[in-house]
Amino acid sequence: MEELAEGVSNLNLVDSQKKNRIQVSNTKKPLFFYVNLSKRYMQQYNEVELSALGMAISTVVSIAEILKNNGLATEKKIMTSTVDVKEDMRGRPVQKAKIEIVLGKTVNFDELMLAGQKDGNNIQEQS
């Protein structure tokens, strides 16, 4: 019985820290850093979960739209909610908007990625 309880608690730890989740900030990294990271995650895990709070929500939406418009991703799920975040000095909880977008690979994702890599090599050779 203890083994079962231990297994369930380990499962919860794995679930709470998803390997294919990217928590986006609109101040730390440029937009295309997240676009390229999302492509890598989709290559590795077949889907990526983009997550953001507050002002970074527009960045997540832009990343998702870039990937969709380039034919690399399809929307699987979009979730919105509000979360309580503690204010820095006063310690008062402030509600912030949160978005989570799950994107999956398109059927021709691998072909498009291969074509993009070949184009990148051709540009480097011409320089």
Backbone as CSV, one residue per row, in Angstrom:
resi,resn,N_x,N_y,N_z,CA_x,CA_y,CA_z,C_x,C_y,C_z
1,MET,0.823,-1.193,0.000,0.000,0.000,0.000,0.870,1.261,0.000
2,GLU,1.974,1.232,0.753,2.867,2.388,0.799,3.510,2.633,-0.561
3,GLU,3.815,1.547,-1.279,4.412,1.681,-2.608,3.464,2.406,-3.555
4,LEU,2.171,2.093,-3.462,1.176,2.729,-4.316,1.108,4.222,-4.017
5,ALA,1.088,4.572,-2.735,1.042,5.978,-2.342,2.286,6.723,-2.830
6,GLU,3.436,6.074,-2.730,4.682,6.686,-3.187,4.663,6.884,-4.704
7,GLY,4.145,5.905,-5.426,4.036,6.007,-6.878,3.133,7.144,-7.307
8,VAL,2.001,7.317,-6.594,1.069,8.404,-6.908,1.718,9.755,-6.633
9,SER,2.431,9.888,-5.530,3.083,11.168,-5.231,4.172,11.472,-6.256
10,ASN,4.902,10.465,-6.714,5.913,10.674,-7.759,5.258,11.093,-9.068
11,LEU,4.117,10.503,-9.376,3.383,10.845,-10.593,2.971,12.306,-10.560
12,ASN,2.497,12.783,-9.406,2.098,14.177,-9.271,3.281,15.120,-9.477
13,LEU,4.462,14.738,-9.003,5.646,15.565,-9.198,5.993,15.682,-10.674
14,VAL,5.896,14.594,-11.387,6.202,14.601,-12.820,5.178,15.443,-13.566
15,ASP,3.904,15.306,-13.202,2.844,16.046,-13.870,2.957,17.554,-13.661
16,SER,3.339,17.971,-12.452,3.381,19.396,-12.147,4.523,20.101,-12.885
17,GLN,5.541,19.388,-13.308,6.679,19.970,-14.002,6.781,19.344,-15.390
18,LYS,5.916,19.773,-16.315,5.900,19.195,-17.655,7.169,19.561,-18.407
19,LYS,7.681,18.590,-19.134,8.923,18.809,-19.873,8.705,19.613,-21.144
20,ASN,7.479,19.617,-21.670,7.234,20.321,-22.924,6.564,21.673,-22.702
21,ARG,6.678,22.236,-21.506,6.072,23.537,-21.196,7.126,24.635,-21.286
22,ILE,6.742,25.740,-21.929,7.595,26.922,-21.996,6.847,28.047,-21.304
23,GLN,7.442,28.606,-20.267,6.852,29.741,-19.574,7.460,31.005,-20.172
24,VAL,6.622,31.753,-20.878,7.087,32.888,-21.672,7.071,34.172,-20.851
25,SER,8.125,34.954,-21.005,8.227,36.285,-20.415,8.406,37.270,-21.561
26,ASN,7.812,38.437,-21.455,7.992,39.391,-22.549,9.167,40.333,-22.297
27,THR,9.938,40.093,-21.247,11.077,40.970,-20.966,12.425,40.259,-21.039
28,LYS,12.439,38.951,-20.860,13.722,38.254,-20.734,14.350,37.832,-22.056
29,LYS,13.558,37.347,-22.996,14.096,36.825,-24.256,13.324,37.419,-25.434
30,PRO,13.957,37.505,-26.603,13.241,37.998,-27.786,12.211,36.979,-28.282
31,LEU,11.264,37.467,-29.052,10.153,36.653,-29.553,10.635,35.406,-30.280
32,PHE,11.596,35.555,-31.191,11.988,34.408,-32.012,12.829,33.384,-31.239
33,PHE,13.333,33.746,-30.073,13.925,32.739,-29.193,12.850,31.715,-28.829
34,TYR,11.672,32.214,-28.444,10.570,31.328,-28.059,10.001,30.565,-29.257
35,VAL,9.974,31.192,-30.430,9.490,30.507,-31.639,10.408,29.319,-31.943
36,ASN,11.712,29.553,-31.934,12.664,28.471,-32.234,12.672,27.400,-31.153
37,LEU,12.537,27.803,-29.903,12.462,26.833,-28.808,11.199,25.968,-28.938
38,SER,10.097,26.587,-29.338,8.847,25.842,-29.544,8.999,24.809,-30.652
39,LYS,9.701,25.172,-31.719,9.952,24.221,-32.812,10.742,23.019,-32.296
40,ARG,11.769,23.284,-31.498,12.580,22.188,-30.944,11.759,21.287,-30.037
41,TYR,10.918,21.892,-29.194,10.075,21.102,-28.300,9.095,20.244,-29.091
42,MET,8.559,20.798,-30.187,7.632,20.006,-31.001,8.358,18.858,-31.694
43,GLN,9.604,19.075,-32.115,10.393,17.987,-32.694,10.595,16.879,-31.672
44,GLN,10.850,17.271,-30.432,11.183,16.311,-29.392,9.959,15.632,-28.779
45,TYR,8.896,16.405,-28.515,7.745,15.879,-27.772,6.450,15.812,-28.585
46,ASN,6.467,16.225,-29.859,5.299,16.264,-30.749,4.296,17.351,-30.397
47,GLU,4.424,17.981,-29.244,3.583,19.120,-28.894,4.318,19.992,-27.888
48,VAL,3.849,21.237,-27.761,4.445,22.179,-26.829,3.321,22.928,-26.128
49,GLU,3.540,23.228,-24.848,2.579,24.023,-24.087,3.224,25.361,-23.765
50,LEU,2.618,26.423,-24.285,3.096,27.777,-24.041,2.261,28.378,-22.921
51,SER,2.910,28.992,-21.955,2.218,29.521,-20.789,2.733,30.922,-20.492
52,ALA,1.822,31.842,-20.089,2.249,33.204,-19.758,1.255,33.854,-18.806
53,LEU,1.763,34.846,-18.090,0.956,35.650,-17.188,0.953,37.105,-17.658
54,GLY,-0.162,37.785,-17.418,-0.245,39.232,-17.607,0.168,39.735,-18.966
55,MET,1.139,40.660,-18.954,1.559,41.335,-20.188,2.229,40.394,-21.196
56,ALA,2.677,39.248,-20.761,3.342,38.301,-21.668,2.345,37.490,-22.496
57,ILE,1.058,37.622,-22.221,0.035,36.865,-22.952,0.092,37.173,-24.446
58,SER,0.269,38.435,-24.795,0.322,38.790,-26.225,1.516,38.136,-26.915
59,THR,2.612,37.944,-26.185,3.787,37.280,-26.751,3.481,35.825,-27.067
60,VAL,2.778,35.134,-26.156,2.405,33.730,-26.374,1.486,33.609,-27.591
61,VAL,0.530,34.529,-27.703,-0.387,34.495,-28.843,0.381,34.720,-30.142
62,SER,1.347,35.643,-30.129,2.167,35.898,-31.324,2.975,34.662,-31.720
63,ILE,3.566,33.985,-30.743,4.346,32.774,-31.010,3.462,31.717,-31.660
64,ALA,2.279,31.508,-31.077,1.347,30.509,-31.614,0.926,30.864,-33.036
65,GLU,0.637,32.123,-33.293,0.208,32.542,-34.631,1.329,32.398,-35.658
66,ILE,2.559,32.718,-35.289,3.701,32.551,-36.197,3.836,31.082,-36.592
67,LEU,3.785,30.195,-35.597,3.933,28.764,-35.876,2.775,28.235,-36.716
68,LYS,1.565,28.702,-36.442,0.396,28.257,-37.224,0.453,28.791,-38.651
69,ASN,0.789,30.068,-38.807,0.820,30.672,-40.141,1.925,30.096,-41.017
70,ASN,2.981,29.573,-40.411,4.053,28.922,-41.168,3.760,27.451,-41.430
71,GLY,2.596,26.976,-41.004,2.188,25.599,-41.267,2.872,24.573,-40.384
72,LEU,3.457,25.015,-39.267,4.198,24.104,-38.399,3.362,23.540,-37.253
73,ALA,2.302,24.264,-36.845,1.566,23.859,-35.650,0.055,24.007,-35.837
74,THR,-0.655,23.216,-35.045,-2.108,23.345,-34.938,-2.458,23.499,-33.466
75,GLU,-3.520,24.246,-33.210,-3.973,24.425,-31.827,-4.637,23.153,-31.345
76,LYS,-4.242,22.713,-30.169,-4.907,21.567,-29.545,-5.821,22.031,-28.421
77,LYS,-5.346,23.018,-27.665,-6.122,23.486,-26.523,-5.694,24.895,-26.154
78,ILE,-6.666,25.723,-25.743,-6.380,27.051,-25.214,-7.123,27.175,-23.893
79,MET,-6.393,27.521,-22.841,-7.007,27.681,-21.523,-6.662,29.062,-20.974
80,THR,-7.661,29.743,-20.430,-7.422,31.020,-19.768,-7.916,30.928,-18.336
81,SER,-7.256,31.663,-17.461,-7.656,31.678,-16.057,-7.047,32.900,-15.393
82,THR,-7.333,33.072,-14.110,-6.658,34.100,-13.328,-5.965,33.406,-12.165
83,VAL,-4.823,33.941,-11.783,-4.061,33.378,-10.673,-3.715,34.500,-9.695
84,ASP,-3.614,34.150,-8.425,-3.194,35.113,-7.406,-1.676,35.135,-7.346
85,VAL,-1.110,36.314,-7.530,0.333,36.505,-7.462,0.592,37.499,-6.349
86,LYS,1.549,37.198,-5.476,1.855,38.110,-4.359,2.594,39.331,-4.875
87,GLU,2.138,40.497,-4.447,2.815,41.738,-4.784,4.141,41.787,-4.042
88,ASP,5.160,42.382,-4.618,6.517,42.306,-4.069,6.674,42.834,-2.636
89,MET,6.277,44.033,-2.322,6.564,44.600,-0.997,5.460,44.310,0.017
90,ARG,4.236,44.564,-0.349,3.141,44.471,0.616,2.692,43.038,0.878
91,GLY,2.982,42.146,-0.047,2.584,40.751,0.124,1.106,40.509,-0.144
92,ARG,0.434,41.514,-0.687,-0.982,41.371,-1.025,-1.136,40.567,-2.305
93,PRO,-2.092,39.651,-2.343,-2.294,38.917,-3.599,-2.970,39.803,-4.654
94,VAL,-2.435,39.732,-5.858,-2.989,40.465,-6.995,-3.379,39.435,-8.042
95,GLN,-4.557,39.612,-8.638,-4.977,38.661,-9.670,-4.367,39.037,-11.007
96,LYS,-3.804,38.026,-11.678,-3.238,38.212,-13.012,-3.874,37.220,-13.962
97,ALA,-4.030,37.648,-15.201,-4.548,36.759,-16.236,-3.474,35.750,-16.610
98,LYS,-3.900,34.534,-16.949,-2.982,33.480,-17.364,-3.544,32.818,-18.608
99,ILE,-2.655,32.470,-19.534,-3.064,31.726,-20.725,-2.132,30.535,-20.905
100,GLU,-2.703,29.439,-21.366,-1.923,28.259,-21.723,-2.421,27.791,-23.088
101,ILE,-1.512,27.683,-24.028,-1.850,27.226,-25.382,-1.041,25.969,-25.671
102,VAL,-1.740,24.903,-26.034,-1.077,23.658,-26.408,-1.103,23.558,-27.927
103,LEU,0.079,23.428,-28.516,0.217,23.305,-29.969,0.780,21.939,-30.308
104,GLY,0.263,21.365,-31.379,0.774,20.093,-31.863,1.395,20.257,-33.239
105,LYS,2.210,19.288,-33.611,2.843,19.293,-34.932,1.797,19.091,-36.024
106,THR,2.011,19.749,-37.161,1.179,19.474,-38.326,1.710,18.220,-39.016
107,VAL,0.945,17.709,-39.973,1.340,16.503,-40.698,2.661,16.718,-41.434
108,ASN,2.838,17.905,-42.004,4.050,18.168,-42.787,5.100,18.968,-42.005
109,PHE,5.054,18.926,-40.682,6.013,19.641,-39.829,7.455,19.263,-40.163
110,ASP,7.727,17.953,-40.219,9.105,17.496,-40.451,9.627,17.936,-41.813
111,GLU,8.762,17.894,-42.837,9.174,18.341,-44.178,9.514,19.824,-44.169
112,LEU,8.664,20.632,-43.514,8.896,22.074,-43.468,10.167,22.413,-42.698
113,MET,10.416,21.699,-41.617,11.632,21.941,-40.838,12.877,21.582,-41.656
114,LEU,12.808,20.485,-42.393,13.925,20.064,-43.234,14.174,21.086,-44.341
115,ALA,13.102,21.572,-44.950,13.224,22.583,-46.002,13.818,23.869,-45.428
116,GLY,13.425,24.244,-44.225,13.958,25.438,-43.576,15.439,25.307,-43.279
117,GLN,15.862,24.122,-42.880,17.283,23.894,-42.607,18.095,23.977,-43.896
118,LYS,17.572,23.430,-44.989,18.276,23.484,-46.272,18.393,24.927,-46.745
119,ASP,17.317,25.711,-46.583,17.357,27.125,-46.971,18.389,27.879,-46.150
120,GLY,18.475,27.579,-44.874,19.458,28.207,-43.997,20.872,27.886,-44.422
121,ASN,21.118,26.641,-44.843,22.445,26.236,-45.312,22.792,26.948,-46.605
122,ASN,21.821,27.093,-47.499,22.074,27.774,-48.772,22.420,29.246,-48.542
123,ILE,21.747,29.877,-47.584,22.030,31.286,-47.294,23.432,31.427,-46.743
124,GLN,23.862,30.520,-45.870,25.202,30.590,-45.300,26.264,30.360,-46.377
125,GLU,25.989,29.446,-47.322,26.955,29.146,-48.378,27.132,30.337,-49.299
126,GLN,26.064,31.095,-49.548,26.130,32.241,-50.444,26.889,33.413,-49.843
127,SER,26.889,33.514,-48.519,27.539,34.670,-47.839,29.029,34.694,-48.046
